Coordinates of C-alpha atoms and ligand atoms in Angstrom, one line a residue:
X1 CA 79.8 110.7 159.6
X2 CA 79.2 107.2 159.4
X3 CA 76.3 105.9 156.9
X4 CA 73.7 103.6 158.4
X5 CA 71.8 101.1 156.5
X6 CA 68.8 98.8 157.1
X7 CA 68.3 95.9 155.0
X8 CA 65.5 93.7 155.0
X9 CA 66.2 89.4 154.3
X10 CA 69.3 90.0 155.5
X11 CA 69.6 86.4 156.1
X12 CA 68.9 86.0 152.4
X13 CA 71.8 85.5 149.3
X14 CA 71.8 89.0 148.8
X15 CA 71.2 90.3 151.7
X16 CA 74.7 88.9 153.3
X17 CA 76.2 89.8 150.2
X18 CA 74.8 93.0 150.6
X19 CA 76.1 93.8 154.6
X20 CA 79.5 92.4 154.0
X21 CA 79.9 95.4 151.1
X22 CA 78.2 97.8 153.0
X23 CA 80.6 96.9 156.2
X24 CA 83.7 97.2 153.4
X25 CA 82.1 100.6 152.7
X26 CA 82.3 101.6 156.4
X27 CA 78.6 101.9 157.1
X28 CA 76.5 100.6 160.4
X29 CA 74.6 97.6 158.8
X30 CA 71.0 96.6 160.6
X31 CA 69.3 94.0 158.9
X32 CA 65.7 92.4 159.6
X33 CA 65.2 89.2 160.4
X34 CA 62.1 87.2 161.1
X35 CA 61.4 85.0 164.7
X36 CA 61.9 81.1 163.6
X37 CA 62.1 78.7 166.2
X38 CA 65.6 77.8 164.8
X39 CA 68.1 80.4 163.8
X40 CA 69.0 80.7 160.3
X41 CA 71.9 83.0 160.5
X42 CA 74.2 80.7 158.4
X43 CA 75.3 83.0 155.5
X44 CA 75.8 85.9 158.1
X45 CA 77.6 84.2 160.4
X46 CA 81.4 85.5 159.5
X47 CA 79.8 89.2 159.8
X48 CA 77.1 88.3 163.1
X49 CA 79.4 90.8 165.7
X50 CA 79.7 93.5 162.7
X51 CA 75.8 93.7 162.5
X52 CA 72.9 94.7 164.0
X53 CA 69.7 92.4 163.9
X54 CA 65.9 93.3 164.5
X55 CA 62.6 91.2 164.3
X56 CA 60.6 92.6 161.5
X57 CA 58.4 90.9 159.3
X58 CA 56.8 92.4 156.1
X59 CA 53.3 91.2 157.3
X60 CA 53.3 93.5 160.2
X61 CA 53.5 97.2 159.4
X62 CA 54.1 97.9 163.5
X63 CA 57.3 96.1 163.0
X64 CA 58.3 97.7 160.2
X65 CA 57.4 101.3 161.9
X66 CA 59.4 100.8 165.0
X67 CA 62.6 99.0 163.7
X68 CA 62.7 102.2 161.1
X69 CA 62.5 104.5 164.1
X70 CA 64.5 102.4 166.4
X71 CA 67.5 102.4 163.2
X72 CA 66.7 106.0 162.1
X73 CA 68.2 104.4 158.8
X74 CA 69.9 106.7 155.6
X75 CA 69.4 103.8 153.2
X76 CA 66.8 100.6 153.2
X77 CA 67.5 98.0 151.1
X78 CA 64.1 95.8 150.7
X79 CA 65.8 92.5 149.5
X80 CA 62.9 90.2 152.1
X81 CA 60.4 88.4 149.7
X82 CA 59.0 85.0 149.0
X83 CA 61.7 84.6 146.1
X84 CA 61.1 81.4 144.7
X85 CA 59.0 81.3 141.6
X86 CA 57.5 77.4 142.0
X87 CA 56.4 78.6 145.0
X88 CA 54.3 81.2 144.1
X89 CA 52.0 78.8 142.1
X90 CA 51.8 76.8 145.7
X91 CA 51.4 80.1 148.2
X92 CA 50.1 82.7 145.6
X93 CA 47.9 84.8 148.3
X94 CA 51.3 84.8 150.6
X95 CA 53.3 85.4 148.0
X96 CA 50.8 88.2 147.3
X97 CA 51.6 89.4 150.7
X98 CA 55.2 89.9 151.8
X99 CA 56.4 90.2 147.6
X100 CA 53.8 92.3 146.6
X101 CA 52.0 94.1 149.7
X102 CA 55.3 94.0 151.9
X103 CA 56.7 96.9 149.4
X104 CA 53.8 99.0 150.3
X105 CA 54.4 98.7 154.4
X106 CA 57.7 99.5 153.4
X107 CA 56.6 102.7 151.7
X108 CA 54.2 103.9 154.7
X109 CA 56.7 103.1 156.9
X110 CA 59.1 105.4 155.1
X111 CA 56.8 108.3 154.1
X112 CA 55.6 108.1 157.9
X113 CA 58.7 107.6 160.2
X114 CA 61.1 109.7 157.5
X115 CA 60.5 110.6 153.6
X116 CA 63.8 111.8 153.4
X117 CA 64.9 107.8 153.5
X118 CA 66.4 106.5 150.4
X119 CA 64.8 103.2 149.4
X120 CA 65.8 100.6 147.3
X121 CA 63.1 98.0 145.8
X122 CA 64.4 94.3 144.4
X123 CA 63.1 93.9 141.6
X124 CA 63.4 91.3 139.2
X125 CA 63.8 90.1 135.2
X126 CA 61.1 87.9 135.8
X127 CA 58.5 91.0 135.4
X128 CA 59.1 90.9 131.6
X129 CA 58.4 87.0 131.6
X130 CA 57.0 86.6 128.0
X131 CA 59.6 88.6 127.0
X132 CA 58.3 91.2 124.2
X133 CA 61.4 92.2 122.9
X134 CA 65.3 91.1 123.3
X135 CA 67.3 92.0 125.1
X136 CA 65.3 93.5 127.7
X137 CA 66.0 97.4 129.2
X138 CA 64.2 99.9 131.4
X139 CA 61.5 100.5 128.4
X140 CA 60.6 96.7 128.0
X141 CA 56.8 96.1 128.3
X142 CA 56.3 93.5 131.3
X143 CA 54.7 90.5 131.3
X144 CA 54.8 88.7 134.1
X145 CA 54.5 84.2 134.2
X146 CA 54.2 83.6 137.6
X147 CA 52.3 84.8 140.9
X148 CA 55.8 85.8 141.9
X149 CA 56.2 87.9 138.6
X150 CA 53.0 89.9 139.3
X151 CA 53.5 90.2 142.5
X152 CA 57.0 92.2 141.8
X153 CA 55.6 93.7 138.8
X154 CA 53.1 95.5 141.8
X155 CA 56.4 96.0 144.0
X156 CA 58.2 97.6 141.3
X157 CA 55.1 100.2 140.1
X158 CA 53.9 101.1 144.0
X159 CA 58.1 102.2 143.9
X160 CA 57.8 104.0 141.0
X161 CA 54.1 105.7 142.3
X162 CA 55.7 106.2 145.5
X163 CA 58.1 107.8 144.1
X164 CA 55.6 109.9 141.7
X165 CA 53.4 110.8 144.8
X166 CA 55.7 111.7 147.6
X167 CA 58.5 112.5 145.9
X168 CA 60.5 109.9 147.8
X169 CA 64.2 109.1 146.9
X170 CA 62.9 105.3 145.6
X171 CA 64.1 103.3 143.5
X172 CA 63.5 99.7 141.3
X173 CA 66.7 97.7 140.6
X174 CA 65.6 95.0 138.0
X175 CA 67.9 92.6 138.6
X176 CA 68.2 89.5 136.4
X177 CA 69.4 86.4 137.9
X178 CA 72.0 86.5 140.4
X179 CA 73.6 83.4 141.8
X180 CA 76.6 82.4 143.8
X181 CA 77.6 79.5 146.7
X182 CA 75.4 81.3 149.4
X183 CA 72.2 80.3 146.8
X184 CA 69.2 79.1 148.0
X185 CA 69.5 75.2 147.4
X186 CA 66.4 75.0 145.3
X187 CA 67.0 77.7 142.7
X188 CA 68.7 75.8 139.4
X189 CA 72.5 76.8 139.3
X190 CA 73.1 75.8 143.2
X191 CA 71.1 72.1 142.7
X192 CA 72.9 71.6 139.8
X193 CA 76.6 72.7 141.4
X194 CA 75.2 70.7 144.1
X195 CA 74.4 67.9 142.6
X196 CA 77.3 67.4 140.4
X197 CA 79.9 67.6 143.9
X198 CA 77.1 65.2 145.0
X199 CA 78.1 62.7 142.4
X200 CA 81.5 63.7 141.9
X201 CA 81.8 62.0 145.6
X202 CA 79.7 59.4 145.4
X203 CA 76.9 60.4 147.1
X204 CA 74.2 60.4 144.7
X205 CA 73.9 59.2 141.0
X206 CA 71.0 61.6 139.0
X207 CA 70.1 64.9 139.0
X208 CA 66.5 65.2 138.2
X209 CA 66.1 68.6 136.5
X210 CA 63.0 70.1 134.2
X211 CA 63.4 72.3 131.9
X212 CA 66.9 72.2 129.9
X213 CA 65.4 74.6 127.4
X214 CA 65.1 77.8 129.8
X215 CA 68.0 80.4 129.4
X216 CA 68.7 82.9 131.6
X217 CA 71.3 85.8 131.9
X218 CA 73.5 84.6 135.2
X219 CA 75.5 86.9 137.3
X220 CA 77.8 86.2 140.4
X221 CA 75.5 88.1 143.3
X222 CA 78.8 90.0 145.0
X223 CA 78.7 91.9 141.7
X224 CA 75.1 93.2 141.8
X225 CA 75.0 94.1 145.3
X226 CA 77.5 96.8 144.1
X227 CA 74.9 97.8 141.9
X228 CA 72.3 98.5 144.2
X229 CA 74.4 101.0 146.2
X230 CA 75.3 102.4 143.3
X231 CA 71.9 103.3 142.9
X232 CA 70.9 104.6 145.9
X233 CA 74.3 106.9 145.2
X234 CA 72.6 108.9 142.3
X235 CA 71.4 112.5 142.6
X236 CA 68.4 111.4 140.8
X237 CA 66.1 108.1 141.4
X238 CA 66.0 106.0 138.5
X239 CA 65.6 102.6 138.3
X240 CA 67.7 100.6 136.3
X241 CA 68.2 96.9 134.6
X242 CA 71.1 95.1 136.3
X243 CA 72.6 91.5 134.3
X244 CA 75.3 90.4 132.2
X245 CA 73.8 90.3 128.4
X246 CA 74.9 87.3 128.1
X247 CA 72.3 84.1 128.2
X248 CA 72.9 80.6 128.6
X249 CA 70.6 77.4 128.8
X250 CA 70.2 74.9 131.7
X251 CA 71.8 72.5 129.4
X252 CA 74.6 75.1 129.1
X253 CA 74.9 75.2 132.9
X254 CA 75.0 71.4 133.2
X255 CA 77.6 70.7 131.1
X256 CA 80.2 73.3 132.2
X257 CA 79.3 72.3 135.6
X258 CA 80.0 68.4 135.3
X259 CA 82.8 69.2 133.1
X260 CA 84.4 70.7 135.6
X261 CA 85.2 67.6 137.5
X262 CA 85.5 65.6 134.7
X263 CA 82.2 64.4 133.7
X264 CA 79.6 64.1 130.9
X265 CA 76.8 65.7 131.8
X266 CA 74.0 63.4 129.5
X267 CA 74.9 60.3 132.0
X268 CA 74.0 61.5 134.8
X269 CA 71.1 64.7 134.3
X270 CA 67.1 63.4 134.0
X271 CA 64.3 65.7 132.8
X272 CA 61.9 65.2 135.5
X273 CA 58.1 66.7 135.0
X274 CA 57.6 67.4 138.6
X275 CA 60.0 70.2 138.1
X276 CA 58.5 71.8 135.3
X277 CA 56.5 75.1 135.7
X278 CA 52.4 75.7 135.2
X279 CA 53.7 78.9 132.8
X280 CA 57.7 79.2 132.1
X281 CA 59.6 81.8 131.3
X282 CA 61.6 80.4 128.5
X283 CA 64.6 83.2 127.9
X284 CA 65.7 85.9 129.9
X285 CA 68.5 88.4 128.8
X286 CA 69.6 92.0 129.8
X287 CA 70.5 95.2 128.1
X288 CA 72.1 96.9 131.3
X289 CA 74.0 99.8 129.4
X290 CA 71.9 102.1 131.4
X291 CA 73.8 101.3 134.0
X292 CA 76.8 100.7 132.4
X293 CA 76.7 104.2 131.3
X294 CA 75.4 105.9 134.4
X295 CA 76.1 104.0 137.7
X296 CA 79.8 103.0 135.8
X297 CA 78.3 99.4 136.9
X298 CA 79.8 96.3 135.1
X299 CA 79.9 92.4 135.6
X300 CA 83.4 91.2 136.9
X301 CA 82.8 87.5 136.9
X302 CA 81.8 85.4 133.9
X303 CA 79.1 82.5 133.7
X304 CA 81.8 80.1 133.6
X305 CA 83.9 81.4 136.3
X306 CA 80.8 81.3 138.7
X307 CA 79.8 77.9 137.8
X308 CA 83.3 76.6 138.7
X309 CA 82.8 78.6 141.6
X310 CA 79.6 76.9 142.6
X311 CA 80.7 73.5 142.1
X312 CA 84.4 74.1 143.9
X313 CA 82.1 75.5 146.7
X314 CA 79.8 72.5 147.0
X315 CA 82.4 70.0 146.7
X316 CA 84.5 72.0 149.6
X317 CA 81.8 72.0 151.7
X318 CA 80.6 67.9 151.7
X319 CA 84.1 66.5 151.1
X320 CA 84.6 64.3 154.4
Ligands
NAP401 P1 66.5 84.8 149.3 O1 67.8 84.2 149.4 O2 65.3 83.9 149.1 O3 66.2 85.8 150.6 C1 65.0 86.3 150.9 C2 65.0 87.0 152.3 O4 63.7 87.5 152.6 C3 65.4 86.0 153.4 O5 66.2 86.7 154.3 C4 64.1 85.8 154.1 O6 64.1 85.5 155.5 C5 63.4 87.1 153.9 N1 61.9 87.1 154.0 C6 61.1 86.3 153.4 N2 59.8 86.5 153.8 C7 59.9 87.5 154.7 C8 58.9 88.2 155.5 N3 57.6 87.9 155.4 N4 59.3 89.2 156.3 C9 60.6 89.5 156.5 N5 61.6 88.8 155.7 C10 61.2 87.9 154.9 O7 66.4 85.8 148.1 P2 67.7 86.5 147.3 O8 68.1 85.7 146.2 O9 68.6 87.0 148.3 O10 66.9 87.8 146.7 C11 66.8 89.0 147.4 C12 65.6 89.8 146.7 O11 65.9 90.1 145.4 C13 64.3 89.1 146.7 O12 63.3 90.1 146.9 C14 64.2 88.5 145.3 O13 62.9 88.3 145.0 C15 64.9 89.6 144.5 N6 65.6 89.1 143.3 C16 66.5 88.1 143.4 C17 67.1 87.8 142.2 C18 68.2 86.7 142.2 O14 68.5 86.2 141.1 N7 68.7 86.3 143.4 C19 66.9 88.5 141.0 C20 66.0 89.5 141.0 C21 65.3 89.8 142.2 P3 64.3 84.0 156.0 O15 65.8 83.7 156.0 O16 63.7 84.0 157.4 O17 63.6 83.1 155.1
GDD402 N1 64.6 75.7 140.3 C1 64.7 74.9 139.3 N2 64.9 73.6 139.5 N3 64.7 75.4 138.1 C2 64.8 74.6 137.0 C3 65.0 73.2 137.2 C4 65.0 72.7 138.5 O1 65.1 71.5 138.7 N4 65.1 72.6 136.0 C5 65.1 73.6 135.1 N5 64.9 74.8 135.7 C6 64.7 76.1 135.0 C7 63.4 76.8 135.5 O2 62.2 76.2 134.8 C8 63.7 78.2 135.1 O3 63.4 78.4 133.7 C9 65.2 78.3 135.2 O4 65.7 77.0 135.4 C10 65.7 79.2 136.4 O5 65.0 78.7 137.6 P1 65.4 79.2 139.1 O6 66.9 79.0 139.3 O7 64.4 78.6 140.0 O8 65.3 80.8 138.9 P2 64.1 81.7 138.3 O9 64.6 82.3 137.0 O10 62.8 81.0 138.3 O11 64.0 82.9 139.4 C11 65.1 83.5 140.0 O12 65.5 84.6 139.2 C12 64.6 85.7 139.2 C13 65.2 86.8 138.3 O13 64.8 86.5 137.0 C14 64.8 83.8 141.5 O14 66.0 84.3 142.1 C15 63.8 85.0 141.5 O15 63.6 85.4 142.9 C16 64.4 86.2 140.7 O16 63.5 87.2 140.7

């Protein structure tokens, strides 16, 4: 019997990620998009035919009821969130809204249309924050730096008390920072493999960065999509801590990206304030052997190797 799936932010990184490995698994992918008065379809458009597409968004619970009873979904994959952590400090009470409040309509839409869904919550690294010990696994105490933090720190513990409650199959993938060529243009790896085909072809000179200082543990995104199917696989729900265990600073990521076409990195990246953060996160860095052991989950594609990736991406796609 074929497997049906609803994903919310389907439009998202992720999310297409997510549809093209649930279309390689033979299942009937729906995914949730929200009305704009242009399309956004872009990283789903090699897959648009193979998928099914319905107007939800996570401020409107009605939507949320009727496209889960119009899908009569198996699986729901809630990837749709304001995602952006500067953007949190700018749109806190939205942010509030669709990252934090949107996991509960999510919830009541499940417990009312069909508890026996199984539900998948993205979480994210940036819970633990201030990180209180390292590296960080399912145990870690959170504390969260950012609007966005607290508001998935909520998502992740209305899961968990959802799950408590109702006895819902739901679960929390914590998920530490996942990047690849379909990245938003904002986030740090895709403006800096961006930037450097930028310069590489003469189209720009600087990269204005902030913080060069931060680390983070950086996965490709194809491999952690994996992961959360994995999950959703068990007999049990657990949640689990998904990255690589392997950290790396933005000056790390500079310099193996500019490298990589054959330039220094120091002439041509500025520290810029207007890019540093009201509260940073300064280090992030998983201990996924839960999942190692359990889900048999592992990273295929190394910091390096993605980079490159980026950058050959970017270059490919503004070369005349
Ligand atoms: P993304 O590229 O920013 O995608 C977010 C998606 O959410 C988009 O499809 C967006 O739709 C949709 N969305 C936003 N607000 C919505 C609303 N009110 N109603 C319905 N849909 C809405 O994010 P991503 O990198 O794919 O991340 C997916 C999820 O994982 C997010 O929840 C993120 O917070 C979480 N996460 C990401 C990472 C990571 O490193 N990527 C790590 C941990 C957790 P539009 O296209 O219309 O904007
Ligand atoms: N965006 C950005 N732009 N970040 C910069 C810059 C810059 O110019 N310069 C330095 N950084 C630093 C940030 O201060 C941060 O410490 C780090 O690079 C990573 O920033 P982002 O790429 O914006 O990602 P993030 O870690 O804040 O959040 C991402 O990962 C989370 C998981 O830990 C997002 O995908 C979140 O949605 C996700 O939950």
């Amino acid at each position: 019997m074929t497997k049906r799936a609803l994903v919310t932010g389907i439009t998202g990184q992720d999310g297409s990620y997510l549809a093209d490995f649930l279309l390689g698994k033979g299942y009937e992918v729906h995914g949730t998009v929200r009305r704009s008065s242009v399309e956004k379809f872009e990283r789903i458009q090699h897959i648009r035919d193979r998928v099914t597409l319905h107007q939800m968004d996570l401020l409107d619970q009605l939507s949320i009821i009727t496209v889960l009873e119009e899908v009569e979904p198996w699986e729901v994959y809630n990837l749709a969130a304001q995602s952006f952590v500067p953007t949190s400090w700018n749109q806190p009470l939205l942010t509030g809204e669709f990252t934090a409040l949107g996991v509960t309509r999510m919830l009541e839409g499940i417990r009312t249309v069909n508890p026996d869904i199984r539900f998948y919550q993205a979480s994210s690294s940036e819970m633990f924050g201030m990180v209180r010990q390292t590296p960080q696994n399912e145990e870690t105490p959170f504390y969260p730096r950012s609007p966005y933090g607290v508001a998935k720190v909520y998502g992740h513990f209305i899961t968990v008390n959802y799950r408590e409650s109702y006895n819902l199959f739901a679960v929390s993938g914590i998920l530490f920072n996942h990047e690849s060529p379909r990245r938003g243009l904002e986030f740090v790896t895709r403006k800096v493999s961006d930037g450097v085909a930028r310069i590489k072809l003469g189209m720009a000179e600087v990269l204005r960065l902030g913080n060069l200082d931060a680390c983070r543990d950086w996965g490709y995104a194809g491999d952690y999509v994996d992961a959360m199917w994995r999950m959703l696989q068990e007999e049990e729900a657990e949640d689990f801590v998904i990255g690589t265990g392997v950290m790396h600073s933005v000056r790390d990521l500079c310099r193996i990206a500019f490298e990589h076409v054959g330039l220094e990195w120091e002439a041509y990246v500025m520290e810029d304030p207007r890019f540093f953060r009201p509260a940073e996160v300064e280090e992030l860095c998983a201990d996924a052997s839960k999942a190692e052991e359990r889900l048999g989950w592992a990273p295929r594609v190394s910091f390096e190797d993605l980079v490159r990736m980026m950058v050959d991406a970017d270059i490919e796609r503004l070369s005349p």
